[in-house]
mmCIF file of C-alpha atoms in Angstrom:
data_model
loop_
_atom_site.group_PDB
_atom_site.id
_atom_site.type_symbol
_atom_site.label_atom_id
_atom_site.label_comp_id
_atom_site.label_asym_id
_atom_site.label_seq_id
_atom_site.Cartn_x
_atom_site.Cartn_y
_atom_site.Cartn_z
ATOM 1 C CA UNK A 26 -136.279 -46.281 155.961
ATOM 2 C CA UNK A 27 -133.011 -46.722 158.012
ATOM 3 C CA UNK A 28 -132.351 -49.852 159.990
ATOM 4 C CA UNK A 29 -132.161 -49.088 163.375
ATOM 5 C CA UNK A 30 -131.882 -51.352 166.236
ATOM 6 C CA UNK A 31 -133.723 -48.810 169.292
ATOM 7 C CA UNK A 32 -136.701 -47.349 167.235
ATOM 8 C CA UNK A 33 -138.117 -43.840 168.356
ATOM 9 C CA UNK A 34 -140.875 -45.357 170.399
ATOM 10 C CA UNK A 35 -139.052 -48.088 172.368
ATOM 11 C CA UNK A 36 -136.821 -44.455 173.527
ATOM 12 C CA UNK A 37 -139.593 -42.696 174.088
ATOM 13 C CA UNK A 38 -141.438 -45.691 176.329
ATOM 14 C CA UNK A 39 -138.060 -46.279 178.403
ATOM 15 C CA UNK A 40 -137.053 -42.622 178.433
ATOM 16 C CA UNK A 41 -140.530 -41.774 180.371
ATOM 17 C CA UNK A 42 -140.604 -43.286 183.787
ATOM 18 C CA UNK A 43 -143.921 -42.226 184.511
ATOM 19 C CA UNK A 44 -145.230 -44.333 181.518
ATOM 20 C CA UNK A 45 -142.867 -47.268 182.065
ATOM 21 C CA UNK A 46 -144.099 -47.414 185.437
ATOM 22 C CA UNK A 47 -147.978 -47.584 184.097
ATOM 23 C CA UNK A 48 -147.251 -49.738 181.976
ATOM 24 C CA UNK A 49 -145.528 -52.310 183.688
ATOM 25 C CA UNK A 50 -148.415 -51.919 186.235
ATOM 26 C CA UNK A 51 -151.394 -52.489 183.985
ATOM 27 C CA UNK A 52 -149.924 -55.717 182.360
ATOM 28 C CA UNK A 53 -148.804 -56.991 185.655
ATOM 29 C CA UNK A 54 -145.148 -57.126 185.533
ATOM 30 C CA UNK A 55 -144.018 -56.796 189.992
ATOM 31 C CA UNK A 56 -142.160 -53.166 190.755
ATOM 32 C CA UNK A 57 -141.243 -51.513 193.847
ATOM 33 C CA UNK A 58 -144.306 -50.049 195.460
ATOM 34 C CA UNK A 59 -144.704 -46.456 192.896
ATOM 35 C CA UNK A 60 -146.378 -43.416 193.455
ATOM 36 C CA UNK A 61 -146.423 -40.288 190.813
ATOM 37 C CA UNK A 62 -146.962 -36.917 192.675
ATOM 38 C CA UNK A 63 -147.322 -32.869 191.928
ATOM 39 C CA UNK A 64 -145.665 -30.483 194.170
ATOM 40 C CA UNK A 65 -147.760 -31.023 197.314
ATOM 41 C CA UNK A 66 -148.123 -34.317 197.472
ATOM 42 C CA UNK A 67 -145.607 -35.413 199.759
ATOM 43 C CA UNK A 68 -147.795 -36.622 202.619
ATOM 44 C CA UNK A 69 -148.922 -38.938 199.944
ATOM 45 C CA UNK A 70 -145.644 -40.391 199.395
ATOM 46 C CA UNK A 71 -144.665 -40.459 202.706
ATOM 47 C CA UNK A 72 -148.317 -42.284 203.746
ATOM 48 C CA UNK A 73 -147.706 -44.854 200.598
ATOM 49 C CA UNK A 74 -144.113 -45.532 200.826
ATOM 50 C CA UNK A 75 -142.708 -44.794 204.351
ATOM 51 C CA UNK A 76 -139.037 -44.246 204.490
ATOM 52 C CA UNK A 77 -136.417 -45.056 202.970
ATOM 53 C CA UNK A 78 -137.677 -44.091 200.084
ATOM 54 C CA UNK A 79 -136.524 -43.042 196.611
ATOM 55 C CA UNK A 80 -137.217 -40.064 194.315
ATOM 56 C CA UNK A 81 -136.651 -39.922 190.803
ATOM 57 C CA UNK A 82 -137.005 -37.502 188.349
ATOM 58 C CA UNK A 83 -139.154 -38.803 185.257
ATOM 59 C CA UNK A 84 -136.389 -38.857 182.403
ATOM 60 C CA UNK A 85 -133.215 -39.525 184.123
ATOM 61 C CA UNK A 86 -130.794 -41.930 182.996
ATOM 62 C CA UNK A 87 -127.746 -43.514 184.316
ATOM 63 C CA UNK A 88 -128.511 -43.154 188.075
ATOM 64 C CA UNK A 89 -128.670 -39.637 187.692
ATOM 65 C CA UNK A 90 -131.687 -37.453 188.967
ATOM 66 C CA UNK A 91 -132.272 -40.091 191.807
ATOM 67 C CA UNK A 92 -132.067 -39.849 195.333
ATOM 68 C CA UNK A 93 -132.704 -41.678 198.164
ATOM 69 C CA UNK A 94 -134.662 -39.822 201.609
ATOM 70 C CA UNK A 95 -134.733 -41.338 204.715
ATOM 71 C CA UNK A 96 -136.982 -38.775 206.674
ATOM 72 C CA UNK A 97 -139.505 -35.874 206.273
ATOM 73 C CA UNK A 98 -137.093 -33.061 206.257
ATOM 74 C CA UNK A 99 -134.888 -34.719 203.761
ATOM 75 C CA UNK A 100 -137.662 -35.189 201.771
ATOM 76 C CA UNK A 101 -138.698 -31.620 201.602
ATOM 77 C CA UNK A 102 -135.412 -30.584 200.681
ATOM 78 C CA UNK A 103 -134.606 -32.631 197.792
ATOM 79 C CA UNK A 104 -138.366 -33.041 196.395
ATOM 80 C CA UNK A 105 -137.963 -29.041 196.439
ATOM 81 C CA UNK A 106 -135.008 -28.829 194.135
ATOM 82 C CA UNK A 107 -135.972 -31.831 191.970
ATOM 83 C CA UNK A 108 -139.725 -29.516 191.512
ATOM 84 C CA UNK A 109 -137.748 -26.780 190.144
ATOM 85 C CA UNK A 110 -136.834 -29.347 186.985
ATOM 86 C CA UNK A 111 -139.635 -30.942 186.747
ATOM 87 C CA UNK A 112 -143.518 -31.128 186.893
ATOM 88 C CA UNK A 113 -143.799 -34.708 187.981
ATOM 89 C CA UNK A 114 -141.918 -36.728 190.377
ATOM 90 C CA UNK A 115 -141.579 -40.767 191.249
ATOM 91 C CA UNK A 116 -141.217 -41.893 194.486
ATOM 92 C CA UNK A 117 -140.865 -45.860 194.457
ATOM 93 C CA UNK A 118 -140.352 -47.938 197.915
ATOM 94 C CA UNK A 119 -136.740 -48.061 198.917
ATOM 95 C CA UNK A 120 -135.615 -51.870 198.305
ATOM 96 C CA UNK A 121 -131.851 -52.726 199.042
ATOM 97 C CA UNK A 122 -129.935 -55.695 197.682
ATOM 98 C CA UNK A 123 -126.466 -56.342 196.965
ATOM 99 C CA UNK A 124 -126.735 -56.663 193.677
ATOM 100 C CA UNK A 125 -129.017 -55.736 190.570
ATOM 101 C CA UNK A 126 -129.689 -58.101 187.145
ATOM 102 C CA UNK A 127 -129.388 -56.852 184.324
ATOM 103 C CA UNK A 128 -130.809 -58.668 181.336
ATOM 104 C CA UNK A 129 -129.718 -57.485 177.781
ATOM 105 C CA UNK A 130 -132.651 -58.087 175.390
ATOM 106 C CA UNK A 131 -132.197 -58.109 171.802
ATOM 107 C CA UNK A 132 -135.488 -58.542 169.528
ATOM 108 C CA UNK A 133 -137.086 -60.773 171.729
ATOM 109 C CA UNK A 134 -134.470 -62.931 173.079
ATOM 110 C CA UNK A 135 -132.117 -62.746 176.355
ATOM 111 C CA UNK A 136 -128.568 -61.911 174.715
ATOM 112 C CA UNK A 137 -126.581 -61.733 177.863
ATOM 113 C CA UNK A 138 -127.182 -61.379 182.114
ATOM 114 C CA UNK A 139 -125.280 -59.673 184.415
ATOM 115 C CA UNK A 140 -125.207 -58.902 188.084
ATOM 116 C CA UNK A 141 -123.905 -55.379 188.766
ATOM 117 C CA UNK A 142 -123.025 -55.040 192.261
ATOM 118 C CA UNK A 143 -123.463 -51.861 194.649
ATOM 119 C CA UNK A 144 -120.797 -49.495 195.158
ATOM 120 C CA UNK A 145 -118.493 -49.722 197.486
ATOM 121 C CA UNK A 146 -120.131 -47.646 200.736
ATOM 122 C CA UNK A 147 -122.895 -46.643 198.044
ATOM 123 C CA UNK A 148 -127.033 -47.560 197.672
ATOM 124 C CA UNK A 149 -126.282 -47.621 193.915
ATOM 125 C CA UNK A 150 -124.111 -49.403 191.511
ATOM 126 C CA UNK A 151 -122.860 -45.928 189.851
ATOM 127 C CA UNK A 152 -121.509 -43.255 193.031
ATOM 128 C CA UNK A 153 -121.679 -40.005 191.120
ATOM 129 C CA UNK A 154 -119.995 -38.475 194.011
ATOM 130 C CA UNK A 155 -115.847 -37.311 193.917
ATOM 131 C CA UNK A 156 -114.833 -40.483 193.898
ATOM 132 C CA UNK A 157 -117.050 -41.211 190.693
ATOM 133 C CA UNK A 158 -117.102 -45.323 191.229
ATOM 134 C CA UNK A 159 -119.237 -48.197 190.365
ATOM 135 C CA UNK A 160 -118.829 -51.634 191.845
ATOM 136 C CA UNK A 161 -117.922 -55.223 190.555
ATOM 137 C CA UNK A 162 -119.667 -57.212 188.342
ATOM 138 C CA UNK A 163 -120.619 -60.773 187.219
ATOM 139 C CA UNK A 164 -121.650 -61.886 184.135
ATOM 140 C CA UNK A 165 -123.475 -65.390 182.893
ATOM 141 C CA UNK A 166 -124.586 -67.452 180.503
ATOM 142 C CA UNK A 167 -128.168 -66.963 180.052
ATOM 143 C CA UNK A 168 -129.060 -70.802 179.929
ATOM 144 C CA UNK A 169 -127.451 -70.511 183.839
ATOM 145 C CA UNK A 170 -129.444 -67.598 184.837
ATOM 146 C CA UNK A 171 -132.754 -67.827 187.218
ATOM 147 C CA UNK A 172 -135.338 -68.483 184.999
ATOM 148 C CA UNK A 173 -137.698 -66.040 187.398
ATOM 149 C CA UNK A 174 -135.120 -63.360 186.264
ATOM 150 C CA UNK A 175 -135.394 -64.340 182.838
ATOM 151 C CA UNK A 176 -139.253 -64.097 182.968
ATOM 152 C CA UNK A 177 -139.662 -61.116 184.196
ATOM 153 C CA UNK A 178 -137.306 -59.369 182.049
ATOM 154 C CA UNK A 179 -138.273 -60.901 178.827
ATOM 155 C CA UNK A 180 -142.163 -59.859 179.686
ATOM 156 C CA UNK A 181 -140.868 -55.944 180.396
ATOM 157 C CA UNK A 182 -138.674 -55.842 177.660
ATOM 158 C CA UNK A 183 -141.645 -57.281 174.922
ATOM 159 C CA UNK A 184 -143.908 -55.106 176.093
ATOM 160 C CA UNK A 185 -141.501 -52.177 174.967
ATOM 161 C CA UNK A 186 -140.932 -53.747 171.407
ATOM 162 C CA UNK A 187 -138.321 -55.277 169.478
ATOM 163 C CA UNK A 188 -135.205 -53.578 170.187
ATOM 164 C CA UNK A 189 -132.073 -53.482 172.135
ATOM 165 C CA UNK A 190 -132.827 -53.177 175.876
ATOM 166 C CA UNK A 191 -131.078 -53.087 179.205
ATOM 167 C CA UNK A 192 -133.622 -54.774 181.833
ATOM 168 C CA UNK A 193 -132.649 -54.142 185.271
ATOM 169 C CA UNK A 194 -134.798 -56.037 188.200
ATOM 170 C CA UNK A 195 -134.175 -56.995 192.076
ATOM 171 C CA UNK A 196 -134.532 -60.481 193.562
ATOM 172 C CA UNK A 197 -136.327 -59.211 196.545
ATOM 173 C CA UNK A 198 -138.045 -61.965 199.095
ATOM 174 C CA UNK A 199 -141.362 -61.383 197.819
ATOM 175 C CA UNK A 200 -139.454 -62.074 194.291
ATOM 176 C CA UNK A 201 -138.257 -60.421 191.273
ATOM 177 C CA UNK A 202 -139.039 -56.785 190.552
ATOM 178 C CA UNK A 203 -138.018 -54.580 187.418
ATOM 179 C CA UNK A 204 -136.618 -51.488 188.550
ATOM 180 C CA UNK A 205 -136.463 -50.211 185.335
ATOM 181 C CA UNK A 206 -136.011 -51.071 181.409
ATOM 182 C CA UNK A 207 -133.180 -49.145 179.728
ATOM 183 C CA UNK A 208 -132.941 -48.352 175.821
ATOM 184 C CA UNK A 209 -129.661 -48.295 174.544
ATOM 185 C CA UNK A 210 -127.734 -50.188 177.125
ATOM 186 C CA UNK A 211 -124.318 -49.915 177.341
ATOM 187 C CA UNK A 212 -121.704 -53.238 176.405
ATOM 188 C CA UNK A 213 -118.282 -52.769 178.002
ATOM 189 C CA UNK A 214 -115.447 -55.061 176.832
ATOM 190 C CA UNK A 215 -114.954 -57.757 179.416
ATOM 191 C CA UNK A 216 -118.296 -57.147 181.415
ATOM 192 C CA UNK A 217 -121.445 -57.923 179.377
ATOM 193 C CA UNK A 218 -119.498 -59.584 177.047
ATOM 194 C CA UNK A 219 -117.686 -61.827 179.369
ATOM 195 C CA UNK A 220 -119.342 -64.899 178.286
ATOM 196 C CA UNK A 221 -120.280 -64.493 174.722
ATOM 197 C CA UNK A 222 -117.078 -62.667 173.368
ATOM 198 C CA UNK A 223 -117.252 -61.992 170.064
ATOM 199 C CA UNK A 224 -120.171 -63.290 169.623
ATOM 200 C CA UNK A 225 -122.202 -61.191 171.317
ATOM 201 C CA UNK A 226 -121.589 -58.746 168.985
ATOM 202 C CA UNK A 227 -122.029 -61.100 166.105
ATOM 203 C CA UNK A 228 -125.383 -61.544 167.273
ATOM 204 C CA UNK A 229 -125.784 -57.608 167.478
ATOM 205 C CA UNK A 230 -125.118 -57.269 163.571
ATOM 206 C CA UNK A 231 -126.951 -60.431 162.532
ATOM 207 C CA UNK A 232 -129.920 -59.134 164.127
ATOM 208 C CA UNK A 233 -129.345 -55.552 161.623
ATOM 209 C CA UNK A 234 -128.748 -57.566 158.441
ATOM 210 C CA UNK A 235 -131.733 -59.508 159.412
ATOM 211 C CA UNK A 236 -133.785 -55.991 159.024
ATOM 212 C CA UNK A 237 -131.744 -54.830 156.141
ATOM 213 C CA UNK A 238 -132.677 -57.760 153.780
ATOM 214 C CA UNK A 239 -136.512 -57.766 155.441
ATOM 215 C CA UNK A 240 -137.304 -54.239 153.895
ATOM 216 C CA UNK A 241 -135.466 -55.043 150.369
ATOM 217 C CA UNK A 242 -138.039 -57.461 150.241
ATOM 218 C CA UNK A 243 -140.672 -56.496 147.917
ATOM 219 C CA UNK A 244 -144.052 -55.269 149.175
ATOM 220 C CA UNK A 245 -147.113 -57.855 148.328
ATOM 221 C CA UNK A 246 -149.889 -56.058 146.107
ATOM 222 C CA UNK A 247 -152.897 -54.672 147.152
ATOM 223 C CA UNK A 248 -156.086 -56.454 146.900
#
């Protein structure tokens, strides 16, 4: 009976790549070109994709467990160590832009949109490297944000549920792709919350009283 705002399911459905990337597929929502594959089924991924391509491990989180391979030797070598962890493996079409959205959806609704830019010398916006960086950002008001942006990340967050979610997508030139949809995402002071301020949060705990005083409501009878 406790109010939550990320229920066990949205985690679960976010937390499994493998069935975020089915399900995004079967209700038609664009993604880098994604292939699931076994231990021995690299020619497949190197047939589908071609190179650069990147591997990910199905229930990583915060850039961790993936890896870009440019070739078929580097591909060997890290798919082998990333088998030893785990059964399954993505490998999604390597798609380069400066920058990736980020759309923070709260129960429904676009609460704030970001651009998180690659860092510096980096493929990714986190380098987990020595030097442990992440590069610049930009935030704006969702009323100023692409509305093909907005779209897309409001259809992958909805079919996830009605929690908190961190949407992050690619403006590509065949358009916008969701790279992936994030439970729990993370609100730093002065980044996502460069527009709204306080309010942003506001919004956070109007959405929880909201579900407090729906379940002290009392239940209607049976028939």
């Amino acid at each position: 009976g406790m109010v939550v705002i990320d229920d066990p399911d949205s985690i679960l459905r976010c937390t499994n790549k493998i069935y975020l990337a089915e399900l995004l597929r079967t209700n038609r929502v664009a993604t880098p070109r994604t292939v699931v594959v076994r231990a021995g089924g690299l020619d497949e991924l190197e047939q589908t994709l071609g190179y650069p391509m990147v591997l990910k491990v199905p229930d990583g989180s915060f850039s961790l467990g993936v890896y870009k391979v440019e070739g078929r030797r580097q591909l060997e070598q890290v798919a082998r160590r990333m088998f030893k962890d785990s059964e399954l493996l993505l490998g999604q079409a390597y798609t380069y832009t400066p920058f990736d959205w980020r759309v923070g959806v709260l129960d429904g609704q676009a609460l704030y949109v970001c651009q998180y830019f690659m860092s510096s010398g980096h493929w990714q916006i986190y380098d987990h490297g020595a030097a442990g960086k992440e590069g610049e950002h930009r935030t704006f008001a969702v009323e100023e944000s692409p509305a093909p942006v907005l779209e897309t990340a409001l259809k992958a967050a909805n079919l996830i549920g009605r929690g908190f979610y961190g949407v992050d997508l690619k403006e590509t030139p065949a358009g916008v792709v969701v790279i992936e949809v994030n439970d729990n995402p993370s609100i730093d002071h002065g980044v996502e919350d460069q527009v709204l301020g306080e309010r942003l949060y506001e919004r956070i705990m109007e959405t929880f009283m909201a579900r407090i005083e729906a379940g002290k409501k009392p239940a209607l009878p049976s028939k």
